[in-house]
mmCIF file of C-alpha atoms and ligand atoms in Angstrom:
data_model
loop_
_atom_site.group_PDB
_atom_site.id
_atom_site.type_symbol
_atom_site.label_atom_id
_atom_site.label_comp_id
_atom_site.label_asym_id
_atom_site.label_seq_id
_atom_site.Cartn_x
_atom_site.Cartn_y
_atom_site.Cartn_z
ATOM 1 C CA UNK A 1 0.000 0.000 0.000
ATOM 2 C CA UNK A 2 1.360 3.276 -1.092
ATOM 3 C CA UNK A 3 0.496 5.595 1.489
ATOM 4 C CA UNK A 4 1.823 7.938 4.370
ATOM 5 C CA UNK A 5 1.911 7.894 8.054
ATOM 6 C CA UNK A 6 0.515 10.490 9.671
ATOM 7 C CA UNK A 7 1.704 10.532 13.037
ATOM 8 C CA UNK A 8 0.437 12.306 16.363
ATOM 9 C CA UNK A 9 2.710 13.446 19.538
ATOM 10 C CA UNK A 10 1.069 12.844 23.224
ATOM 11 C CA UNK A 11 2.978 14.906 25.061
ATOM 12 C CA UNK A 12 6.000 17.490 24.390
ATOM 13 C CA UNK A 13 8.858 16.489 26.620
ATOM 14 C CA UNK A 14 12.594 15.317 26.092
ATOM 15 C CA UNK A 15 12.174 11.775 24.437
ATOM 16 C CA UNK A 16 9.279 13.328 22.419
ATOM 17 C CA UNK A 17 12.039 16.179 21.213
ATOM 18 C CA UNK A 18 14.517 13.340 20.674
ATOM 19 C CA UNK A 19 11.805 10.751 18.869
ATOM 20 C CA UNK A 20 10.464 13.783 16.654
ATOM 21 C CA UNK A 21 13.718 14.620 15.419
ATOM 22 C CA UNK A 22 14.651 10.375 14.094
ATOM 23 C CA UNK A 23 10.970 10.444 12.514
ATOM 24 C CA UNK A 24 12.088 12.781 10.003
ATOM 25 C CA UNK A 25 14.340 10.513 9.062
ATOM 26 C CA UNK A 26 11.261 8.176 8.157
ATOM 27 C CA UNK A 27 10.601 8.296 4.956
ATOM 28 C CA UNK A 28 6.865 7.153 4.323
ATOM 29 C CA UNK A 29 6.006 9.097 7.767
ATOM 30 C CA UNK A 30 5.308 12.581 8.901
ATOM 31 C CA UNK A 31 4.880 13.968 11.869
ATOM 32 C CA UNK A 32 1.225 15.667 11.064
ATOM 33 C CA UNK A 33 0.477 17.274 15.010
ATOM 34 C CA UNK A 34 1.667 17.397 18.513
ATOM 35 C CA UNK A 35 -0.452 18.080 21.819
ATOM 36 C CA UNK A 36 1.049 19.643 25.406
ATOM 37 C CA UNK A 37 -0.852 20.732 28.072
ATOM 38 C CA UNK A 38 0.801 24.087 27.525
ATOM 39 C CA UNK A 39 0.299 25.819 24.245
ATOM 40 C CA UNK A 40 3.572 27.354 24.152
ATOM 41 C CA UNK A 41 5.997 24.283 24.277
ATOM 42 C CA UNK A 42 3.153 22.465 21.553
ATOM 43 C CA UNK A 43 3.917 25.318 19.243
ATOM 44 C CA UNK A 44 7.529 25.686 19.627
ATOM 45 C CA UNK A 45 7.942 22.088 19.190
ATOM 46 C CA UNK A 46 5.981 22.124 16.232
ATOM 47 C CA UNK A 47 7.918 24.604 14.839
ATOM 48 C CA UNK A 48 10.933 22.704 15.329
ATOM 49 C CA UNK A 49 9.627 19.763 14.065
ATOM 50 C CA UNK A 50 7.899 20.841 11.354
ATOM 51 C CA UNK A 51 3.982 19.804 12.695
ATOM 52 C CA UNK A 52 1.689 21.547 10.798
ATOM 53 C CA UNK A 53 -1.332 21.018 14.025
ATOM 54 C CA UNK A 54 -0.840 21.929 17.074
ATOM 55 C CA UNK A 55 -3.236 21.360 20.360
ATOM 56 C CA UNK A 56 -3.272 22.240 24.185
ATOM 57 C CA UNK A 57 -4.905 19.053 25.043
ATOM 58 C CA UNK A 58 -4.251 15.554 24.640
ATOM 59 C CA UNK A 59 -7.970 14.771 23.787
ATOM 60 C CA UNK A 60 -8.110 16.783 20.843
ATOM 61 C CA UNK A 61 -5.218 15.385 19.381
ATOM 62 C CA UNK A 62 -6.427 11.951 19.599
ATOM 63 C CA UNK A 63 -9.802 13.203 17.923
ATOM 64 C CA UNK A 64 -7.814 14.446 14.650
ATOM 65 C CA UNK A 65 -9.375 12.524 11.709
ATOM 66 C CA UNK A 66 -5.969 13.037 9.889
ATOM 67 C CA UNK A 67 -3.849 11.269 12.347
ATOM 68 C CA UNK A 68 -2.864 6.985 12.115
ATOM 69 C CA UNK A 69 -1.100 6.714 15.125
ATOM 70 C CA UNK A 70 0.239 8.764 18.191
ATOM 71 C CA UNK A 71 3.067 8.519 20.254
ATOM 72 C CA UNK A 72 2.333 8.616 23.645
ATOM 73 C CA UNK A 73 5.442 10.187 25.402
ATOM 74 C CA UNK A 74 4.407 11.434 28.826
ATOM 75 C CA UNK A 75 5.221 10.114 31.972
ATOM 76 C CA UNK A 76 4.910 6.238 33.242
ATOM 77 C CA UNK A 77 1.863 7.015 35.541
ATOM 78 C CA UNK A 78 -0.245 8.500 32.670
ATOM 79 C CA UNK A 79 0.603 6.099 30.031
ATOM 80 C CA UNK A 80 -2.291 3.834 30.532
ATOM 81 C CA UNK A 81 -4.958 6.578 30.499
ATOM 82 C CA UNK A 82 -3.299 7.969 27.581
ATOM 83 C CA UNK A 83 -2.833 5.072 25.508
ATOM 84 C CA UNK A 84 -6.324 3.944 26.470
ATOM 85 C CA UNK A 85 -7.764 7.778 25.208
ATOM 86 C CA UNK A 86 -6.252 6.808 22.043
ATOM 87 C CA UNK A 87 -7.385 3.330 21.385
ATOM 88 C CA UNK A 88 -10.844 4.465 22.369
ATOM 89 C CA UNK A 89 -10.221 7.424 19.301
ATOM 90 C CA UNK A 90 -9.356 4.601 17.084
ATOM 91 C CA UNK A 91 -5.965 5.613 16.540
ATOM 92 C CA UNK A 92 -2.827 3.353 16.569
ATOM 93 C CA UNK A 93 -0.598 3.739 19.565
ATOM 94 C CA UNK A 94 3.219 3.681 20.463
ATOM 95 C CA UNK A 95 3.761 4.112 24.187
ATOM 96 C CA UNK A 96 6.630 4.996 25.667
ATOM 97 C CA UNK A 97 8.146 2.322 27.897
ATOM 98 C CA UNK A 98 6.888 1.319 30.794
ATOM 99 C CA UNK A 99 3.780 0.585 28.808
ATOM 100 C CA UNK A 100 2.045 0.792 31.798
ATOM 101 C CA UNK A 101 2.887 0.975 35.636
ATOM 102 C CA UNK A 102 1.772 -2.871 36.403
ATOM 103 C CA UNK A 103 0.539 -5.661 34.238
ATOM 104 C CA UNK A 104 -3.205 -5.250 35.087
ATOM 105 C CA UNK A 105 -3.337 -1.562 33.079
ATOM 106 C CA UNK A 106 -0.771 -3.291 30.669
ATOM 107 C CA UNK A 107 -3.082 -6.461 30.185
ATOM 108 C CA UNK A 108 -6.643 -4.239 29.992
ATOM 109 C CA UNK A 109 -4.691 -1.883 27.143
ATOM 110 C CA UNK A 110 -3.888 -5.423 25.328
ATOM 111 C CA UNK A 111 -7.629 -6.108 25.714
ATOM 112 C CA UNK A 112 -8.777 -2.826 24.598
ATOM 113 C CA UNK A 113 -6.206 -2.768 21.525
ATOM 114 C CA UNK A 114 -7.375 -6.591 20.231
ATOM 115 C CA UNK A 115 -11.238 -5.765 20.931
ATOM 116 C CA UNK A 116 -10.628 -2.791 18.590
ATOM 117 C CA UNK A 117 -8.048 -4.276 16.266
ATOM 118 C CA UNK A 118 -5.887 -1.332 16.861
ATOM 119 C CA UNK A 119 -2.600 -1.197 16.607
ATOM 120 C CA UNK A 120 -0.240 -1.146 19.928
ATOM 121 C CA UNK A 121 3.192 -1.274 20.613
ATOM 122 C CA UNK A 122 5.581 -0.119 23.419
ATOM 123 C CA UNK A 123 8.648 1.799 22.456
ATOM 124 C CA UNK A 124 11.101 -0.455 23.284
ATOM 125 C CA UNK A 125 13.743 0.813 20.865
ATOM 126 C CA UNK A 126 16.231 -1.467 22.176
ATOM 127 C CA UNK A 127 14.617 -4.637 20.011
ATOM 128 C CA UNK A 128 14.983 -2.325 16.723
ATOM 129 C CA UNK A 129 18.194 -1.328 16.329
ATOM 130 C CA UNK A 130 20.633 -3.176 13.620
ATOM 131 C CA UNK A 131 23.132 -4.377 16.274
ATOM 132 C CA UNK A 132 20.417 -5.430 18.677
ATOM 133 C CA UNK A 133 18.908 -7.600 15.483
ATOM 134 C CA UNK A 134 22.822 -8.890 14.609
ATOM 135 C CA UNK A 135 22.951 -10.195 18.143
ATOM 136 C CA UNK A 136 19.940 -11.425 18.533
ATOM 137 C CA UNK A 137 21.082 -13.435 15.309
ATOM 138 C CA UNK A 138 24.588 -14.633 16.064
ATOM 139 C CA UNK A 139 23.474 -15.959 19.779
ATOM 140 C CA UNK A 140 20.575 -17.821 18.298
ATOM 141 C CA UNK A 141 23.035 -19.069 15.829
ATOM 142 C CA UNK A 142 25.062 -20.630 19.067
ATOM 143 C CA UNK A 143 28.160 -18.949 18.415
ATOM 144 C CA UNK A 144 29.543 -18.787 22.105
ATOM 145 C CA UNK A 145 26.963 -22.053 22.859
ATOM 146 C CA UNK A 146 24.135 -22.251 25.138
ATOM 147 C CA UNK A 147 24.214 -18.483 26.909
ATOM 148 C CA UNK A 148 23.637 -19.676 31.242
ATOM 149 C CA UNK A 149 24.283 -16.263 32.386
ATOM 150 C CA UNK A 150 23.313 -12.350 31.518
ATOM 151 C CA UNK A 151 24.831 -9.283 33.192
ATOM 152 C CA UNK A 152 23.628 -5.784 32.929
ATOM 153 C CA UNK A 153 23.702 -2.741 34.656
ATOM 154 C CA UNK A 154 21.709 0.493 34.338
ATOM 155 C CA UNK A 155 22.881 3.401 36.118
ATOM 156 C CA UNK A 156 22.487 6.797 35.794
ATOM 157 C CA UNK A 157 22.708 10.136 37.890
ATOM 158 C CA UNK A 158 19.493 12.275 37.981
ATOM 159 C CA UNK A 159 19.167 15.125 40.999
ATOM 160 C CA UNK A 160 16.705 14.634 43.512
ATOM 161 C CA UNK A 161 14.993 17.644 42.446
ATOM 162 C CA UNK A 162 11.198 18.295 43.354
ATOM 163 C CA UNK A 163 9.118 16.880 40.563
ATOM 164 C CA UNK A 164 11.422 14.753 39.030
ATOM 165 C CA UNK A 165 9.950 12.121 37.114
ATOM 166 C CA UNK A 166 13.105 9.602 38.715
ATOM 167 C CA UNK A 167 12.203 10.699 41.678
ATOM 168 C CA UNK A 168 8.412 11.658 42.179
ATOM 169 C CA UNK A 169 6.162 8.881 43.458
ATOM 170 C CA UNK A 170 3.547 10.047 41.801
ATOM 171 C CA UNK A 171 4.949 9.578 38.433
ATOM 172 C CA UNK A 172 5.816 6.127 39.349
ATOM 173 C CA UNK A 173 9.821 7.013 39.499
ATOM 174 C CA UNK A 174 12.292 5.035 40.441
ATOM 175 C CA UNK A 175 15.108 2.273 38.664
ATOM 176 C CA UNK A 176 12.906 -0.114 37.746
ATOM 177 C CA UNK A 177 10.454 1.153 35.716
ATOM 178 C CA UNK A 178 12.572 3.451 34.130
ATOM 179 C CA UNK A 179 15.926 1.837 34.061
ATOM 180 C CA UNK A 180 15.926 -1.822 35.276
ATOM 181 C CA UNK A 181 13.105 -2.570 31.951
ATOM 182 C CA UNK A 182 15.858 -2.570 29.823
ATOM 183 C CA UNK A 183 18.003 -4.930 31.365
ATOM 184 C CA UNK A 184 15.222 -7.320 32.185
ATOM 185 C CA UNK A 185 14.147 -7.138 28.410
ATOM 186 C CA UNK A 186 17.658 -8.321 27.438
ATOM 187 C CA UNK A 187 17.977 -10.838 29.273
ATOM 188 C CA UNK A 188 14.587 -11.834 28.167
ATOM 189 C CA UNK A 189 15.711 -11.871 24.426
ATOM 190 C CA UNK A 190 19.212 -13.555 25.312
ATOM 191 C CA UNK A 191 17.275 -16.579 26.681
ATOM 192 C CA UNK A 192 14.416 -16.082 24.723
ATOM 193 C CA UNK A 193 12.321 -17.431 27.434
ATOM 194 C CA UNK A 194 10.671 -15.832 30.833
ATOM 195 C CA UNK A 195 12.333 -16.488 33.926
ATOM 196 C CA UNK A 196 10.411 -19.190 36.341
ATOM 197 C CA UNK A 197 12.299 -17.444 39.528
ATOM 198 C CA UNK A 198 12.193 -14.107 40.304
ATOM 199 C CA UNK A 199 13.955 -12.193 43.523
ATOM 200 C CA UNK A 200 15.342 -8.410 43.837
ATOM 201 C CA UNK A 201 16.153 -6.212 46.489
ATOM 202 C CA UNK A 202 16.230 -2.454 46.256
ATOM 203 C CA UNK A 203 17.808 0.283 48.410
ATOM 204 C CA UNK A 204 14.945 3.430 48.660
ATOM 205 C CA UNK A 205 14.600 7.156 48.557
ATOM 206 C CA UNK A 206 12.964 9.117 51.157
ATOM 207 C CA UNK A 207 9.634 9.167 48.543
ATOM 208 C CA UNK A 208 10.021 5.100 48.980
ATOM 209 C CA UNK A 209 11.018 4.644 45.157
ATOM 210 C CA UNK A 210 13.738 2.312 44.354
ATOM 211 C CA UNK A 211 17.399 4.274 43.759
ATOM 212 C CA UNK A 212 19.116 1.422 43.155
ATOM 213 C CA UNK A 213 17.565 -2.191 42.282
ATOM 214 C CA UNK A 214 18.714 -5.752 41.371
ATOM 215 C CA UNK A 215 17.228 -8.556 40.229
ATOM 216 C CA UNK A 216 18.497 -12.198 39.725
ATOM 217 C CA UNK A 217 16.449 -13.850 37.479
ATOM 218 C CA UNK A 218 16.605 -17.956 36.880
ATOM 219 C CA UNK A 219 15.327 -19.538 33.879
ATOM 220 C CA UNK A 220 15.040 -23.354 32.987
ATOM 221 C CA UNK A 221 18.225 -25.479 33.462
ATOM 222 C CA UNK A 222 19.783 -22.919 35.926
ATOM 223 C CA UNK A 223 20.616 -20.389 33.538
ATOM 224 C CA UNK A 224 20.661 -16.863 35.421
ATOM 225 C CA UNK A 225 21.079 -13.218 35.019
ATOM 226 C CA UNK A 226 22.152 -10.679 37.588
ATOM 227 C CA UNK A 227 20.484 -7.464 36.434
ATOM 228 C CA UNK A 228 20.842 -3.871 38.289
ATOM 229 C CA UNK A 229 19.016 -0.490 37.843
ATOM 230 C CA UNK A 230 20.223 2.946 39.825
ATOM 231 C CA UNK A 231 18.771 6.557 39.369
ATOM 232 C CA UNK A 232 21.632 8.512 41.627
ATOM 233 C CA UNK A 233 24.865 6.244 40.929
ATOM 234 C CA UNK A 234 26.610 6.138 37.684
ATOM 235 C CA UNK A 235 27.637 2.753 35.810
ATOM 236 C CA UNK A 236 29.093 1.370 32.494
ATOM 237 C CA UNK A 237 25.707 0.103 30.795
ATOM 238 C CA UNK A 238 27.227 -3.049 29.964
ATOM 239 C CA UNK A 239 26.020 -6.127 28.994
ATOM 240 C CA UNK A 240 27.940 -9.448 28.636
ATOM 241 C CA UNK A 241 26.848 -12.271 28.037
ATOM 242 C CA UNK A 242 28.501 -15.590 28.722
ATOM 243 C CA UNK A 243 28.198 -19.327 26.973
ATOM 244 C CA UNK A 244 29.987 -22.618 26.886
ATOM 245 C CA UNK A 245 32.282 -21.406 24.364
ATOM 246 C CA UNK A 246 32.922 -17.830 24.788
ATOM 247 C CA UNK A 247 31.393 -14.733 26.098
ATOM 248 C CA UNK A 248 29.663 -11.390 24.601
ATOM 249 C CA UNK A 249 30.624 -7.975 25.861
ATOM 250 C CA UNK A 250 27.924 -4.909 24.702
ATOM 251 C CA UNK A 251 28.723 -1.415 25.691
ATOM 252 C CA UNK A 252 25.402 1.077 25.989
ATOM 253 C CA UNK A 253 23.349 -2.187 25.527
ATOM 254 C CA UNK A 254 20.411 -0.648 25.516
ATOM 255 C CA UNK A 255 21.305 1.498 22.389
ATOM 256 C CA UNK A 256 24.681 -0.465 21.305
ATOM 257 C CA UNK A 257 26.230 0.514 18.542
ATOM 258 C CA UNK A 258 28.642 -2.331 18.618
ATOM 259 C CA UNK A 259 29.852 -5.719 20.768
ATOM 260 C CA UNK A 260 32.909 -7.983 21.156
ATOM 261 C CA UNK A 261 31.906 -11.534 20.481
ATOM 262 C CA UNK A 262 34.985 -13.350 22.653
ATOM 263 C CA UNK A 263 35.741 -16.937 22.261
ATOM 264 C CA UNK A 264 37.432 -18.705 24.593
ATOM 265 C CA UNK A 265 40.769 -18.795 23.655
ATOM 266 C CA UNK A 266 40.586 -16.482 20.990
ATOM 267 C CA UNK A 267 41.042 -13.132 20.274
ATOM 268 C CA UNK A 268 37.643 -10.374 20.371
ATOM 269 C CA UNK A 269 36.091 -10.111 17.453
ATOM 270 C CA UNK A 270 34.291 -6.713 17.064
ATOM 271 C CA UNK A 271 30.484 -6.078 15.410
ATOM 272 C CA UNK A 272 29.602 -2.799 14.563
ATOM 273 C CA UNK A 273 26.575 -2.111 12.569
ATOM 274 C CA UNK A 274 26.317 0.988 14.672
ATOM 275 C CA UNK A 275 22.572 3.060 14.380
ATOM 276 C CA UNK A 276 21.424 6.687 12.534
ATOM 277 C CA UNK A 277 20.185 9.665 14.766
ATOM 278 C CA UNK A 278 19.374 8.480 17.937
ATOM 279 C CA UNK A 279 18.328 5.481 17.338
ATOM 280 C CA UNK A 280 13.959 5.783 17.310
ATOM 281 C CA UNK A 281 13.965 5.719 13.948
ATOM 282 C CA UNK A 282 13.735 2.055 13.698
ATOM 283 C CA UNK A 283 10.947 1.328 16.145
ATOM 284 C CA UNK A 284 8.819 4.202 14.011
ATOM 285 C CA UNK A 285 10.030 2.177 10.670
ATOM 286 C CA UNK A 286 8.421 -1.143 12.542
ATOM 287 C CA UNK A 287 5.004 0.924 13.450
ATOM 288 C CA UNK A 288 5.060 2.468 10.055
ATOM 289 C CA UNK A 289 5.333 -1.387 8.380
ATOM 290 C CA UNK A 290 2.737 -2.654 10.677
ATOM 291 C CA UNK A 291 0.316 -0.260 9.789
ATOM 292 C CA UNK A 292 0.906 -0.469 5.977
ATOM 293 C CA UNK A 293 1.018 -4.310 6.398
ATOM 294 C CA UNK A 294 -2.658 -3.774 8.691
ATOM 295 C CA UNK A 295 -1.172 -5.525 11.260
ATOM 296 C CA UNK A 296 -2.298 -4.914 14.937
ATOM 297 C CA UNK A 297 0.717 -5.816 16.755
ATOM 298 C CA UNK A 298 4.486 -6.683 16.339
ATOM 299 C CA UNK A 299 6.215 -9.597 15.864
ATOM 300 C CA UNK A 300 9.541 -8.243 17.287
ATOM 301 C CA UNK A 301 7.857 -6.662 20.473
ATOM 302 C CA UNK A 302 4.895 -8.858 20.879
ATOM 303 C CA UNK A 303 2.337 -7.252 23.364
ATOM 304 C CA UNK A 304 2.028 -10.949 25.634
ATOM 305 C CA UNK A 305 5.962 -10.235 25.938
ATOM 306 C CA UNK A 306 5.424 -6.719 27.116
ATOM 307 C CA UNK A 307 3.049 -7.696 29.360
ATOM 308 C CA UNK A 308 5.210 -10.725 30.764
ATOM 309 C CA UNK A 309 8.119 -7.918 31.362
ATOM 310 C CA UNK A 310 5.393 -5.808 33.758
ATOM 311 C CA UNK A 311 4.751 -9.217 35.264
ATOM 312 C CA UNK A 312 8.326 -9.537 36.186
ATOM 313 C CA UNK A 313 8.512 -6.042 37.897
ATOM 314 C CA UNK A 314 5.023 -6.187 39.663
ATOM 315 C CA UNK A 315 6.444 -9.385 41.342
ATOM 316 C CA UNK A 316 9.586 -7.346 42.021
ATOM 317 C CA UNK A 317 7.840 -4.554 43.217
ATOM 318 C CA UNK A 318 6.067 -6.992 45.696
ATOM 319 C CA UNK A 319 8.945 -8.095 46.806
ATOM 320 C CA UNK A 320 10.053 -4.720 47.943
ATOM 321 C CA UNK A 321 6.501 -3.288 48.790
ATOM 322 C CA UNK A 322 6.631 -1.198 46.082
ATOM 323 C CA UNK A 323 3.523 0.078 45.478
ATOM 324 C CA UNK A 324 2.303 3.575 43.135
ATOM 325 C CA UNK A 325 -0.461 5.620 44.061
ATOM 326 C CA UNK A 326 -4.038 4.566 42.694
ATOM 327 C CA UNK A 327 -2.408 0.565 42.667
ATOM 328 C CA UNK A 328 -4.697 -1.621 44.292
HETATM 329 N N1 LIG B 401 12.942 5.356 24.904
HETATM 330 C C1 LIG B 401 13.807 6.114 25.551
HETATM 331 O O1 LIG B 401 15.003 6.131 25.268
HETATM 332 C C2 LIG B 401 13.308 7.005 26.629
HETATM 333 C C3 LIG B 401 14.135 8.006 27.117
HETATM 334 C C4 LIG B 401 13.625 8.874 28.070
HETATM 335 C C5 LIG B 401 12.327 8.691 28.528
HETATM 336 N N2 LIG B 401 11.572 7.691 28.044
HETATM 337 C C6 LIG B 401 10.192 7.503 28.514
HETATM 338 O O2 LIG B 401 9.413 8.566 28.034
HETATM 339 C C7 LIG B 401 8.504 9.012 29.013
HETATM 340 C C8 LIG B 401 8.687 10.512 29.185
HETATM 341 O O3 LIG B 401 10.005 10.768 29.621
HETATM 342 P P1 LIG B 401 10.690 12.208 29.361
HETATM 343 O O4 LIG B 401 12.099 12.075 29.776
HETATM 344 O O5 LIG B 401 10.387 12.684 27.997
HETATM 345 O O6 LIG B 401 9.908 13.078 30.431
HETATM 346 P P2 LIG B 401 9.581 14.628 30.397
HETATM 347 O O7 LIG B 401 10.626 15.372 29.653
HETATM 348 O O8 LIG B 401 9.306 15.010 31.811
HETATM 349 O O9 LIG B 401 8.236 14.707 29.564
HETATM 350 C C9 LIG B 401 7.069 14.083 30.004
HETATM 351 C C10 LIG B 401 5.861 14.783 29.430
HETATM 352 O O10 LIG B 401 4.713 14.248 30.078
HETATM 353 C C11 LIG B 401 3.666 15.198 29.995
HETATM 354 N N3 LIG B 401 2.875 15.298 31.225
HETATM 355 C C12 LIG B 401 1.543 15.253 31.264
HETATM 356 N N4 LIG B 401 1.097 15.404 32.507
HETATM 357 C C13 LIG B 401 2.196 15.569 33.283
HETATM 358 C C14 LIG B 401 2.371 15.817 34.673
HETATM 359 N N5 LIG B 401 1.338 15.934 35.518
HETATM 360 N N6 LIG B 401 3.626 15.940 35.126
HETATM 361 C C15 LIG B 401 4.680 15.823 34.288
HETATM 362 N N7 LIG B 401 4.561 15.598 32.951
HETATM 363 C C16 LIG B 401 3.314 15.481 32.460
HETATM 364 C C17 LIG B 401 4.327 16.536 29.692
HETATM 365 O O11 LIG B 401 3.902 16.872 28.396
HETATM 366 P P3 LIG B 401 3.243 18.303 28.065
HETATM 367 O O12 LIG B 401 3.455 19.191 29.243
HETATM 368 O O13 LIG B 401 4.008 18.738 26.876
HETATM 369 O O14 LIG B 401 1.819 18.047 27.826
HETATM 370 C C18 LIG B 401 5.806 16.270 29.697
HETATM 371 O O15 LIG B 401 6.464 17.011 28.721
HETATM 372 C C19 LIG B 401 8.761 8.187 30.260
HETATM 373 O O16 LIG B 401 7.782 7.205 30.403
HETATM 374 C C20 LIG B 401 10.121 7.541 30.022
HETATM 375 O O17 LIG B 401 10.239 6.237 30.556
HETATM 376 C C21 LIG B 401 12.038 6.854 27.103
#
C-alpha cells in the first residue's frame, strides 16, 4: 500500500524532542500534530519539528481525523490513560516504555487494543536497532553455545529535584520502571524465554522509590542473570553475556552501537553495525510497516511479551513493597 503515516505526539517532553527529530528521518512518515498541556511548548515544538497542528490538550489530538497513530510520550503514571484515550479514538498507539505501571493496566490496554483491532506497541527501541537484530542473530546461531548467564547494569545520575519524574512517586519514578526494563528485556531476548524465579532487592529514597535495584532472574536449566538499575549512581551500561564457548561484551546495551563476540581462547572479534540519529527511527520504521502491512501488533515486540516484562517487575515490586499511588 502506497500511502503515508501520519503521526500524532502525546505529550512534548525530552524523548518526544529526541523521537520527533529520528521520525524525520522516516521516509513514508510525517509527523502531522503534537499536543502539550501548555500551548507554548506544543507550538515551539511544532515549529521545530515541522507539525503543521498543534493542540493544548491531549484529547483533541487523539480526535484528529488526519492522524494513524500517536506517540504517547508522557510520563509512566499516565501512560495507561493515555494510551487507552487513544485506542478508544481509534488511533494506533506507540507508548513509551513502561507501557504501563503494572501488568493489570498493561493487560486491559492489550484487551482494549485486540477488541478494537488497533494497533499497539511499546517503544522499546532497544529490540529495533541493527546491532540489537545482529545479536539477537549470532546468539541464536550458538556462536559462544548455550548463553547460562546475563549481566547488565543500568545506572544513571538524575538530581533529587522536586518533581522529578526519577524521583516523584507520583509519576511512578524510580530504577525499575525506568531503568531496570531494559536490562530485564535483554535478558529476556538472550534466553528467549521468561524467567520461572524471580527475587530483587532495592535500596529506597525518602519518597520510597527504588534508587538502586537488582534482580536475579533464573530460567530453565539454571541459567541466570544478575540485572541492576540505579537513578543517583553512575555505571558502564554493559552487557555481557557468557556461553559454553565464549562470552559477549555490549557497551550502551540498551542502544549499542557495537559488541565484542569473545571466544574462549581467541582473540575479540568486534560487530559494529552501529545506528542513525538516535536510534527511534527504527521502532517508528516497525510501526510504520505494521500499519501499511494492517497488522495490529508486532512480531519483534509482541504485546504478551510486554506484558510478561510488567509481570516480572510487579512481582519485584512486591517483593520490595513497592507500590504507586491509585495501585490496588
Ligand atoms: N525510549 C527512551 O530512550 C526514553 C528516554 C527517556 C524517557 N523515556 C520515557 O518517556 C517518558 C517521558 O520521559 P521524558 O524524559 O520525555 O519526560 P519529560 O521530559 O518530563 O516529559 C514528560 C511529558 O509528560 C507530559 N505530562 C503530562 N502530565 C504531566 C504531569 N502531571 N507531570 C509531568 N509531565 C506530564 C508533559 O507533556 P506536556 O506538558 O508537553 O503536555 C511532559 O512534557 C517516560 O515514560 C520515560 O520512561 C524513554
Amino acid at each position: 500500500m502506497d500511502k503515508t503515516i501520519r503521526w500524532g505526539i502525546l505529550g512534548c517532553g525530552n524523548i518526544a524532542n529526541k523521537f520527533a527529530t529520528d521520525l524525520q528521518m522516516v521516509s513514508g512518515s510525517v509527523l502531522r500534530a503534537v499536543a502539550s498541556r501548555d500551548p507554548e511548548r506544543a507550538q515551539k515544538f511544532a515549529i521545530k519539528h515541522t507539525a503543521e497542528r498543534t493542540y493544548s490538550n491531549y484529547t483533541a489530538l487523539v480526535n484528529d481525523p488526519d492522524l494513524d497513530v500517536i506517540y504517547v510520550a508522557t510520563t509512566h503514571n499516565f501512560h495507561y490513560e493515555h494510551a487507552a484515550l487513544c485506542l478508544a479514538a481509534n488511533k494506533a498507539v506507540l507508548c513509551e516504555k513502561p507501557i504501563c505501571v503494572n501488568a493489570q493496566e498493561a493487560q486491559k490496554l492489550v484487551e482494549l487494543s485486540r477488541k478494537k483491532d488497533i494497533f499497539l506497541m511499546e517503544a522499546m527501541w532497544t529490540l529495533f536497532l541493527p546491532t540489537v537484530t545482529r545479536l539477537i542473530k549470532d546468539i541464536d546461531s550458538g556462536i559462544i553455545g548455550t548463553p547460562q548467564l546475563v549481566q547488565a547494569d543500568f545506572g544513571i545520575t538524575k538530581p533529587p529535584e522536586a518533581g522529578s519524574r526519577f524521583y516523584e512517586k507520583k509519576l511512578a519514578a524510580g530504577a525499575l520502571l525506568d531503568l531496570g526494563i531494559y536490562t530485564i528485556n535483554f535478558s529476556n531476548i538472550v534466553f528467549r524465554s521468561k524467567p520461572k524465579g524471580i527475587s530483587g532487592y532495592a535500596q529506597f529514597t525518602d519518597q520510597g522509590v527504588d534508587r538502586l535495584s537488582t534482580y536475579n532472574l533464573i530460567y530453565s536449566e539454571g541459567r541466570q542473570a544478575l540485572l541492576s538499575a540505579a537513578i543517583a549512581l553512575p555505571t558502564p551500561h554493559q552487557a555481557r553475556i557468557y556461553g559454553d564457548k565464549g562470552r559477549i561484551v555490549v557497551d550502551d546495551f540498551y542502544h549499542p552501537q557495537q559488541y565484542q563476540i569473545i571466544l574462549n581462547g581467541k582473540k575479540p572479534k568486534l560487530v559494529n553495525d552501529g545506528f542513525d540519529g538516535f536510534g527511534y527511527l527504527y521502532e517508528a520504521r516497525e510501526v510504520q510497516q505494521c500499519l501499511l502491512d494492517g497488522k495490529t501488533e508486532s512480531t519483534i515486540c509482541p504485546l504478551d511479551e510486554t506484558v510478561a516484562t510488567m509481570r516480572i517487575m510487579d512481582d519485584l515490586r512486591k517483593q520490595w513493597g513497592l507500590r504507586y499511588p491509585n495501585e490496588n
